[in-house]
Amino acid sequence: MKQKSTQILITLLLSVLIVSAGPVCRKSFPAPSGKWYTKADSNGNYHFFNDAVSTGPVVMKGISMTGFETGTRLSGAGAGYWLFQPQSGTASDSQALVENVMQTLVVDWTANIVRIPFCGSAWLQNYKLTGYGAFSNNPISYRDWIDTAVCKAAELGATVILDNHLWAIGPQSGTSLNVGMEDGCTGINNIGGVNSCAPHDWYGQYTSNRTGKTYNQGDDSGVWQCAIANADGITLENALRGINKEHFLNLWYELAVRYKDSSYVFFELFNEPYQRLSAAFGKTYGDNIPDGSYNWADWATLMNDAINVIRGVGNNNIILVSGLDWNYDYLGNETTSNTGPIGTPSLLKWKAVQNIAYAFHPYQHGSCCGSIGYSSDLSKTDPYQSAYCLFPPTDKAGNGLASFSQTPIFGTLCDSSGYGTTVNKKSPPCQWAPNAKKPGQTTPGLCAGDRDTCDGLSYTACSAASLNWVSPSTGGWSKYVLPMNKYGPLVATEFGTFDCSSPFISSFLSWCGQFGVSYTAWALWPQNSGGPGQGACGYPSIMTPSAGTSDGFGKGSNNCQTLAGCSALLQPLSFAGPLIKADIKAGKSYTIPSGGGSTTPNKGATSAPTPATPSPVTPSPATMSPVTPSPATPSPATPSPATMSPVTPSPVTPSPATPSPATPSPVAGAISVQLHSASSVYWFAVAVIGGSDTITKLELEDSGAYKASWAQFTSTTWGYWVFNAATALTMPVSLRVTSSSGKTAMLTNVITSLTNNNLINSGVSFSGSTSPSPSPVTPSPVTPSPVTPSPVTP
């Protein structure tokens, strides 16, 4: 007993002596202003705040890096493939490269947040980086190496997410397919014939300041042992195997102490926790377990213990919790009693703890189901790509068929159907895709999104659902993730497609804009290798493949030895990359909707919106094509953002008992407009109906800052045209509408008040005025028919 008490006393004394060291920076600079914290808005939904940055909520938008977390095991190539300057024996040259990368992301891309994936076991042992050659002059420790990026971001006023992405893992306990739960390395991935399997979990000798113990004595500190990818076996079972939880908590203790006074450093506890059955070692992956069997109790305990360790040292930084099933899911199977925190809030043992946020990773895993395009984006109107590869062409066995379409990468065809058909919970909520078809369907048009919810819905029901994304009943992200914003802000710390297509990205950015969801796009990876096929498009990189001076490995990192070279290297990869860059640059503020932010359905709504005409007419799908602006070539030019709706539309739930009337199609003659109910003097959304022609451009002028300026709206996939005003609009507002035939119509002073959300007949057509002044058509709100704008010129 005396010996045990003495050990406890020593441990406590060690804890008292430890002070917050902070990141190790190469030069001094003023600390970023203010402190980041989370707070619920008037609707009970959480957002990020920093009073020194903005008086309102701030949306974090940025990039997830690669390069610190992985390398070739058993070599000196730890901490990545491309962030080294391998021809140099001096670490400072590679540190300069990292700083130039960070400055390019924060300054050129205007990211206010950058995610830094790292290897947890390398951090604990404080691995000494040697590079592909050797840093014979001034070697650098792993912690100081990561601080190079942390410090540069802080110097520029940006925030970072430290993401516990990987750690060293030993072989799984069962090495036959599906005989038990996967709890270790599967041996499936390898580089140069070397697989991911370390001699044991959390390889590398270290002494923990949390426990006072020394672990892994005798391990070779001179070789890299981290896993290549989390899919190699870094499961929830692995995190709980043996003393792995102790290593996990020791890691977060060290990080919490180091960054205790650094509010601009966020913590992502566990990248993509998942569970599946064991794999046939070195040959294949095991099967996923049913979502009704997820071990939510152990997940919650692990997250709660890590949160307690971090808060226990006085660190109040933002902490990101990740959901199960590769961080897609916070619900599980709602038909069972074993649900995640959306269905069982009591799992959130940390609900009273401040500054907790929730990460998730939406991906379109199906790929190459249709045309992508080389110099122009064909995916946005392709019958299968515009439905996110949810209904791909298949062979007789049901396997997806690759389209072998051209891609934005010269000489590369879309030759793989990806990792499988896109999964429902990883899909958008319901929205009408006018050009989409299932195989064998003759007439285009279907309700795309979560198949369990959206498949088979009529145009009318689907349109009503698309205006009600706030409701979990619309499926996809709105069902499996969005309700968590009642407990903390949401951050998509990864998202992307595996074929360079744009529709999924366009829908996701629109959804984020409506709910103030933050993100770090995956990924900054200039060498663009990996993925199931189609060259650089086969991995969800948002950067063009490396060009310019080779570093000997074909990755072009030498270009980042200068800031100008790095800026030239890190350009967006069409067709998703330019959309993401444009959205990042469009702004980081969020307008809290009035009464429209609840994540529960509007129980008072009993029917779909009343149509403006007494005779319901189902519109032709051909008149409703959503458009995502994209450059004509995969150039670095930034297009106008296609999806920037930063507010939540008023929820409308159609009655299941009464068939909803169809939304009116464009009517002949006069043009009618309807202002979105959540519009403000800064976020201004308008639907335009009628005119007997397809509308390709919408512009406005007001009586204030935008007088005679004819500022241009951007189109969205959900039927409205959106204008984000840098200066408050002054009523009344006039609109100029341009048709596909080049005709224009001037709607003078057509919108006089933000409170009038009725359909307004402008009295003007493309052939001239048909009535002296605008007048309301009906007091009932209307669901506008989405229009077909032409691509916006960057």
Short mmCIF file of N, CA and C in Angstrom, two decimals, residues 41-47 467-473 478 482-486 514-515 590 592-603 647-653:
data_model
loop_
_atom_site.label_atom_id
_atom_site.label_comp_id
_atom_site.label_asym_id
_atom_site.label_seq_id
_atom_site.Cartn_x
_atom_site.Cartn_y
_atom_site.Cartn_z
N ASP A 41 -27.46 28.79 -31.00
CA ASP A 41 -28.17 29.98 -31.47
C ASP A 41 -29.60 29.97 -30.92
N SER A 42 -30.40 30.90 -31.38
CA SER A 42 -31.77 31.03 -30.87
C SER A 42 -32.64 29.84 -31.22
N ASN A 43 -32.20 29.02 -32.18
CA ASN A 43 -32.94 27.81 -32.55
C ASN A 43 -32.42 26.57 -31.85
N GLY A 44 -31.40 26.76 -31.00
CA GLY A 44 -30.84 25.63 -30.27
C GLY A 44 -29.77 24.86 -31.03
N ASN A 45 -29.29 25.41 -32.16
CA ASN A 45 -28.27 24.75 -32.96
C ASN A 45 -26.91 25.40 -32.70
N TYR A 46 -25.89 24.58 -32.55
CA TYR A 46 -24.57 25.07 -32.15
C TYR A 46 -23.73 25.53 -33.34
N HIS A 47 -22.90 26.55 -33.08
CA HIS A 47 -21.97 27.09 -34.07
C HIS A 47 -20.67 27.48 -33.37
N LEU A 467 -37.10 21.24 -49.92
CA LEU A 467 -37.26 22.50 -49.21
C LEU A 467 -37.31 22.28 -47.70
N ASN A 468 -37.18 21.03 -47.28
CA ASN A 468 -37.32 20.69 -45.86
C ASN A 468 -36.12 19.85 -45.40
N TRP A 469 -34.93 20.18 -45.91
CA TRP A 469 -33.74 19.42 -45.54
C TRP A 469 -33.46 19.47 -44.05
N VAL A 470 -34.07 20.42 -43.36
CA VAL A 470 -33.88 20.51 -41.92
C VAL A 470 -34.45 19.29 -41.20
N SER A 471 -35.35 18.57 -41.88
CA SER A 471 -36.01 17.43 -41.24
C SER A 471 -35.23 16.14 -41.45
N PRO A 472 -35.02 15.34 -40.39
CA PRO A 472 -34.40 14.02 -40.57
C PRO A 472 -35.17 13.12 -41.52
N SER A 473 -36.46 13.42 -41.73
CA SER A 473 -37.27 12.58 -42.61
C SER A 473 -36.83 12.66 -44.07
N SER A 478 -29.05 14.65 -43.41
CA SER A 478 -30.03 15.29 -42.53
C SER A 478 -30.58 14.33 -41.49
N LEU A 482 -27.20 15.60 -39.05
CA LEU A 482 -27.67 16.95 -38.73
C LEU A 482 -28.25 17.10 -37.33
N PRO A 483 -29.02 16.14 -36.80
CA PRO A 483 -29.56 16.33 -35.45
C PRO A 483 -28.50 16.52 -34.37
N MET A 484 -27.23 16.17 -34.65
CA MET A 484 -26.17 16.35 -33.66
C MET A 484 -25.84 17.82 -33.44
N ASN A 485 -26.32 18.73 -34.32
CA ASN A 485 -26.02 20.14 -34.08
C ASN A 485 -26.79 20.71 -32.89
N LYS A 486 -27.64 19.88 -32.28
CA LYS A 486 -28.25 20.26 -31.01
C LYS A 486 -27.29 20.10 -29.84
N GLN A 514 -26.69 25.94 -45.92
CA GLN A 514 -27.99 26.14 -45.29
C GLN A 514 -27.92 26.02 -43.77
N PHE A 515 -27.03 25.17 -43.27
CA PHE A 515 -27.02 24.88 -41.84
C PHE A 515 -25.77 25.38 -41.12
N TYR A 590 -22.32 33.32 -41.13
CA TYR A 590 -23.56 32.56 -41.21
C TYR A 590 -24.67 33.37 -40.57
N ILE A 592 -28.15 33.41 -38.82
CA ILE A 592 -29.04 32.51 -38.08
C ILE A 592 -30.47 32.72 -38.57
N PRO A 593 -31.11 31.67 -39.08
CA PRO A 593 -32.48 31.82 -39.58
C PRO A 593 -33.46 32.09 -38.46
N SER A 594 -34.49 32.82 -38.79
CA SER A 594 -35.53 33.13 -37.81
C SER A 594 -36.56 32.02 -37.81
N GLY A 595 -36.50 31.17 -36.77
CA GLY A 595 -37.49 30.12 -36.64
C GLY A 595 -37.33 28.97 -37.62
N GLY A 596 -36.23 28.96 -38.39
CA GLY A 596 -36.08 27.92 -39.39
C GLY A 596 -34.94 26.98 -39.13
N GLY A 597 -34.40 27.04 -37.93
CA GLY A 597 -33.18 26.25 -37.71
C GLY A 597 -33.37 24.97 -36.96
N SER A 598 -34.60 24.62 -36.61
CA SER A 598 -34.82 23.41 -35.84
C SER A 598 -34.52 22.18 -36.68
N THR A 599 -33.95 21.17 -36.07
CA THR A 599 -33.69 19.93 -36.79
C THR A 599 -34.82 18.94 -36.62
N THR A 600 -35.97 19.40 -36.18
CA THR A 600 -37.15 18.54 -36.14
C THR A 600 -38.17 19.07 -37.13
N PRO A 601 -39.00 18.18 -37.70
CA PRO A 601 -39.95 18.64 -38.71
C PRO A 601 -40.94 19.64 -38.15
N ASN A 602 -41.48 20.47 -39.02
CA ASN A 602 -42.53 21.41 -38.65
C ASN A 602 -43.84 20.64 -38.54
N LYS A 603 -44.24 20.34 -37.32
CA LYS A 603 -45.43 19.51 -37.11
C LYS A 603 -46.72 20.21 -37.53
N VAL A 647 -28.45 29.77 -45.14
CA VAL A 647 -29.53 29.77 -44.17
C VAL A 647 -30.40 28.54 -44.36
N THR A 648 -31.21 28.26 -43.40
CA THR A 648 -32.09 27.10 -43.44
C THR A 648 -33.44 27.49 -44.00
N PRO A 649 -33.94 26.82 -45.05
CA PRO A 649 -35.26 27.14 -45.54
C PRO A 649 -36.32 26.75 -44.52
N SER A 650 -37.45 27.45 -44.56
CA SER A 650 -38.52 27.12 -43.65
C SER A 650 -39.01 25.71 -43.90
N PRO A 651 -39.09 24.89 -42.88
CA PRO A 651 -39.48 23.50 -43.10
C PRO A 651 -40.93 23.35 -43.49
N VAL A 652 -41.21 22.50 -44.45
CA VAL A 652 -42.57 22.19 -44.86
C VAL A 652 -42.67 20.69 -45.01
N THR A 653 -43.54 20.05 -44.26
CA THR A 653 -43.68 18.61 -44.33
C THR A 653 -44.99 18.26 -45.03
#
